[in-house]
Tab-separated table of C-alpha atoms in Angstrom:
chain	number	residue	atom	x	y	z
A	1	GLU	CA	-3.929	7.115	-7.003
A	2	LEU	CA	-0.146	6.735	-6.958
A	3	ALA	CA	0.037	8.139	-3.429
A	4	VAL	CA	-2.412	5.492	-2.209
A	5	VAL	CA	-0.550	2.657	-3.935
A	6	ARG	CA	2.908	3.906	-2.944
A	7	GLU	CA	2.339	4.797	0.689
A	8	TYR	CA	0.426	1.705	1.762
A	9	SER	CA	2.775	-0.551	-0.210
A	10	THR	CA	5.870	0.876	1.459
A	11	ASN	CA	4.141	0.643	4.847
A	12	ALA	CA	3.424	-3.034	4.160
A	13	ALA	CA	7.021	-3.578	3.066
A	14	ASP	CA	8.249	-1.903	6.272
A	15	ALA	CA	5.992	-4.189	8.326
A	16	HIS	CA	7.564	-7.221	6.650
A	17	VAL	CA	11.094	-5.911	7.183
A	18	VAL	CA	10.386	-5.619	10.923
A	19	VAL	CA	9.234	-9.254	11.219
A	20	ASP	CA	11.641	-10.607	8.564
A	21	LYS	CA	8.976	-11.839	6.135
A	22	SER	CA	9.168	-11.879	2.338
A	23	ILE	CA	7.785	-8.882	0.448
A	24	ASN	CA	6.206	-11.419	-1.929
A	25	ASP	CA	3.799	-12.441	0.864
A	26	ILE	CA	2.125	-9.005	0.812
A	27	GLN	CA	-1.266	-9.270	-0.902
A	28	VAL	CA	-2.314	-6.402	-3.194
A	29	SER	CA	-5.814	-6.450	-4.697
A	30	LEU	CA	-6.340	-3.911	-7.458
A	31	PRO	CA	-9.876	-2.583	-8.027
A	32	THR	CA	-12.218	-4.061	-10.604
A	33	MET	CA	-15.595	-2.886	-11.869
A	34	GLU	CA	-17.138	-5.604	-9.672
A	35	ASP	CA	-15.129	-4.567	-6.578
A	36	LEU	CA	-14.178	-0.888	-6.575
A	37	ASN	CA	-11.672	-1.099	-3.726
A	38	PHE	CA	-7.894	-1.016	-3.497
A	39	ARG	CA	-6.746	-3.448	-0.805
A	40	ILE	CA	-3.339	-4.245	0.591
A	41	ARG	CA	-2.743	-6.843	3.317
A	42	ASP	CA	0.520	-7.281	5.179
A	43	PHE	CA	1.506	-9.904	7.738
A	44	GLY	CA	3.429	-7.759	10.192
A	45	THR	CA	2.562	-7.320	13.864
A	46	GLY	CA	-0.676	-5.385	13.370
A	47	LEU	CA	-1.605	-2.332	15.447
A	48	THR	CA	-3.479	-1.677	18.669
A	49	GLU	CA	-6.509	0.619	18.842
A	50	VAL	CA	-4.370	3.447	20.263
A	51	GLU	CA	-1.834	3.024	17.454
A	52	ILE	CA	-4.600	3.050	14.813
A	53	ARG	CA	-6.000	6.270	16.282
A	54	ASP	CA	-2.627	7.993	16.601
A	55	VAL	CA	-0.918	6.739	13.439
A	56	TYR	CA	-3.813	6.973	10.965
A	57	CYS	CA	-5.424	10.153	12.251
A	58	VAL	CA	-2.609	12.408	13.539
A	59	PHE	CA	-0.440	14.217	10.989
A	60	GLY	CA	3.251	13.941	11.757
A	61	GLU	CA	2.840	10.828	13.930
A	62	SER	CA	5.212	7.989	12.961
A	63	THR	CA	6.402	4.751	14.543
A	64	LYS	CA	9.444	4.444	12.254
A	65	ARG	CA	11.905	7.116	13.352
A	66	ASN	CA	14.269	4.737	15.156
A	67	SER	CA	15.393	2.672	12.147
A	68	ASN	CA	17.131	3.471	8.866
A	69	LYS	CA	15.824	0.187	7.419
A	70	LEU	CA	12.274	1.561	7.131
A	71	ASN	CA	10.800	3.952	4.573
A	72	GLY	CA	8.288	5.884	6.664
A	73	VAL	CA	9.384	8.650	9.013
A	74	LEU	CA	7.386	11.846	8.435
A	75	GLY	CA	3.980	10.561	9.558
A	76	TYR	CA	1.994	11.445	6.438
A	77	GLY	CA	1.966	8.282	4.302
A	78	CYS	CA	-0.678	6.338	6.209
A	79	LYS	CA	-3.126	9.212	5.649
A	80	ALA	CA	-2.828	8.778	1.840
A	81	GLY	CA	-6.283	7.206	1.647
A	82	PHE	CA	-7.742	10.643	2.389
A	83	ALA	CA	-6.206	11.924	-0.862
A	84	HIS	CA	-8.655	9.737	-2.787
A	85	ALA	CA	-11.612	9.138	-0.467
A	86	ASP	CA	-13.377	10.721	2.505
A	87	SER	CA	-12.948	7.522	4.488
A	88	PHE	CA	-11.198	4.164	4.300
A	89	THR	CA	-11.106	0.968	6.341
A	90	VAL	CA	-8.227	-0.409	8.400
A	91	THR	CA	-8.414	-4.001	9.647
A	92	SER	CA	-5.831	-5.023	12.226
A	93	TRP	CA	-5.025	-8.527	13.423
A	94	ASN	CA	-3.048	-8.114	16.648
A	95	ASN	CA	-2.503	-10.560	19.525
A	96	GLY	CA	-5.311	-12.879	18.402
A	97	VAL	CA	-7.865	-10.086	17.972
A	98	LYS	CA	-9.318	-8.780	14.708
A	99	SER	CA	-10.409	-5.134	14.822
A	100	VAL	CA	-12.015	-3.159	11.986
A	101	TYR	CA	-11.835	0.642	11.944
A	102	GLN	CA	-13.290	3.319	9.687
A	103	CYS	CA	-10.901	6.268	9.294
A	104	VAL	CA	-12.855	9.431	8.493
A	105	LYS	CA	-11.425	12.589	6.944
A	106	GLY	CA	-11.575	15.750	9.005
A	107	ASP	CA	-12.188	19.281	7.773
A	108	SER	CA	-11.760	22.868	8.955
A	109	THR	CA	-13.927	22.173	12.008
A	110	LYS	CA	-12.806	18.705	13.101
A	111	LEU	CA	-9.740	16.445	12.994
A	112	HIS	CA	-9.443	13.070	11.272
A	113	SER	CA	-11.006	10.315	13.380
A	114	SER	CA	-11.179	6.543	13.588
A	115	ILE	CA	-14.287	4.598	14.545
A	116	ARG	CA	-14.021	0.992	15.670
A	117	LEU	CA	-16.686	-0.929	13.768
A	118	CYS	CA	-16.164	-4.370	15.286
A	119	GLN	CA	-13.752	-6.497	17.263
A	120	GLU	CA	-13.558	-10.281	17.633
A	121	ALA	CA	-11.186	-13.122	18.421
A	122	SER	CA	-9.339	-14.392	15.354
A	123	THR	CA	-6.887	-17.128	14.426
A	124	GLU	CA	-5.779	-15.300	11.250
A	125	PRO	CA	-2.134	-14.207	11.011
A	126	SER	CA	-1.323	-10.802	12.484
A	127	GLY	CA	-1.018	-7.766	10.227
A	128	ILE	CA	-2.914	-4.900	8.645
A	129	GLU	CA	-5.285	-4.603	5.682
A	130	ILE	CA	-6.056	-1.209	4.183
A	131	CYS	CA	-9.171	-0.898	2.007
A	132	VAL	CA	-9.639	2.352	0.082
A	133	PRO	CA	-12.828	2.821	-1.953
A	134	VAL	CA	-12.008	3.729	-5.548
A	135	LYS	CA	-13.960	6.106	-7.753
A	136	GLN	CA	-15.373	4.362	-10.812
A	137	ASN	CA	-13.427	6.578	-13.213
A	138	SER	CA	-10.154	5.863	-11.370
A	139	TRP	CA	-9.965	2.069	-11.279
A	140	TYR	CA	-7.906	1.888	-14.488
A	141	THR	CA	-5.512	4.573	-13.204
A	142	PHE	CA	-4.884	2.446	-10.120
A	143	HIS	CA	-3.807	-0.408	-12.412
A	144	ARG	CA	-1.506	1.837	-14.461
A	145	GLU	CA	0.123	3.419	-11.397
A	146	ALA	CA	0.532	0.067	-9.648
A	147	ILE	CA	2.274	-1.498	-12.656
A	148	ALA	CA	4.641	1.461	-13.053
A	149	PHE	CA	5.378	1.466	-9.322
A	150	TYR	CA	5.830	-2.242	-8.551
A	151	ARG	CA	7.829	-3.126	-11.667
A	152	CYS	CA	10.943	-1.575	-10.124
A	153	TRP	CA	10.746	-3.458	-6.829
A	154	PRO	CA	13.522	-6.062	-6.465
A	155	ILE	CA	10.899	-8.412	-4.992
A	156	MET	CA	7.274	-7.685	-5.848
A	157	PRO	CA	4.232	-8.255	-3.663
A	158	THR	CA	1.560	-10.664	-4.879
A	159	ILE	CA	-0.732	-8.593	-7.122
A	160	ASN	CA	-4.303	-9.743	-7.734
A	161	ASN	CA	-6.648	-8.674	-10.566
A	162	LEU	CA	-3.989	-7.880	-13.177
A	163	SER	CA	-5.068	-8.530	-16.754
A	164	PRO	CA	-3.023	-11.033	-18.816
A	165	ASP	CA	-1.716	-8.116	-20.955
A	166	ASP	CA	-0.607	-6.181	-17.879
A	167	THR	CA	1.047	-9.270	-16.434
A	168	ALA	CA	2.920	-9.814	-19.717
A	169	ALA	CA	4.070	-6.165	-19.865
A	170	LEU	CA	5.229	-6.307	-16.252
A	171	THR	CA	7.135	-9.527	-16.844
A	172	LYS	CA	8.751	-8.167	-20.022
A	173	PHE	CA	9.974	-5.048	-18.230
A	174	ARG	CA	11.442	-7.015	-15.330
A	175	GLU	CA	13.198	-9.473	-17.652
A	176	THR	CA	14.805	-6.734	-19.776
A	177	SER	CA	18.415	-6.100	-18.809
A	178	ALA	CA	19.406	-2.615	-17.691
A	179	THR	CA	21.563	-0.517	-20.035
A	180	LEU	CA	23.685	0.697	-17.119
A	181	LYS	CA	23.588	-0.086	-13.430
A	182	GLY	CA	25.463	0.512	-10.221
A	183	ASN	CA	25.004	0.171	-6.498
A	184	GLY	CA	21.285	0.798	-5.975
A	185	TRP	CA	20.492	2.337	-9.381
A	186	GLU	CA	19.805	1.322	-12.970
A	187	VAL	CA	19.107	2.942	-16.333
A	188	ARG	CA	16.519	1.012	-18.324
A	189	PRO	CA	16.010	1.140	-22.105
A	190	ALA	CA	12.975	2.824	-23.653
A	191	SER	CA	9.701	1.293	-22.454
A	192	ASP	CA	5.999	2.185	-22.464
A	193	GLY	CA	6.544	5.399	-24.401
A	194	ALA	CA	9.435	6.641	-22.236
A	195	HIS	CA	12.811	7.401	-23.869
A	196	GLY	CA	14.649	5.917	-20.928
A	197	VAL	CA	14.050	5.267	-17.262
A	198	ALA	CA	16.470	5.843	-14.393
A	199	TYR	CA	15.425	4.624	-10.973
A	200	MET	CA	16.896	4.042	-7.532
């Protein structure tokens, strides 16, 4: 669950760095019992059909090796959906066209593949939405991992479907001053059962 949240969130953040948009504009929708999907929508440039096929289905393929400002480089993160599900959906808005793809996990006899489900003209902003189906017994874990992950971001994305208690805990953590801090690191006081938290 953490791999799914982390990898697609950092990909969305990278997309916003490239086009100089706020991280807060990224839309994260956590799963609920009524909608068992994890969704994350960025407003970057989107991807072409060739890029979807190569980036989401070829291990080691990356578009981010020419910049130190971006997180991705190894070409594995965008395949994180396969760690939780046998397939997931990628919707791309690129150059006025909306395209929806199903990425399907490979096995010992075949490689990962992407199937274009539909394509149509669109006036929506460019970008990518990832939708990973969530197992019923994992929806709560997605919430826990997302809270622990996003609470350390200097600027958080917009997170939908958080409970009031989770929102309060997240706010409390972010408003608590660090015990020690330096250039790019902090040590936080005890929180959520931990004796202390150091993060970069």
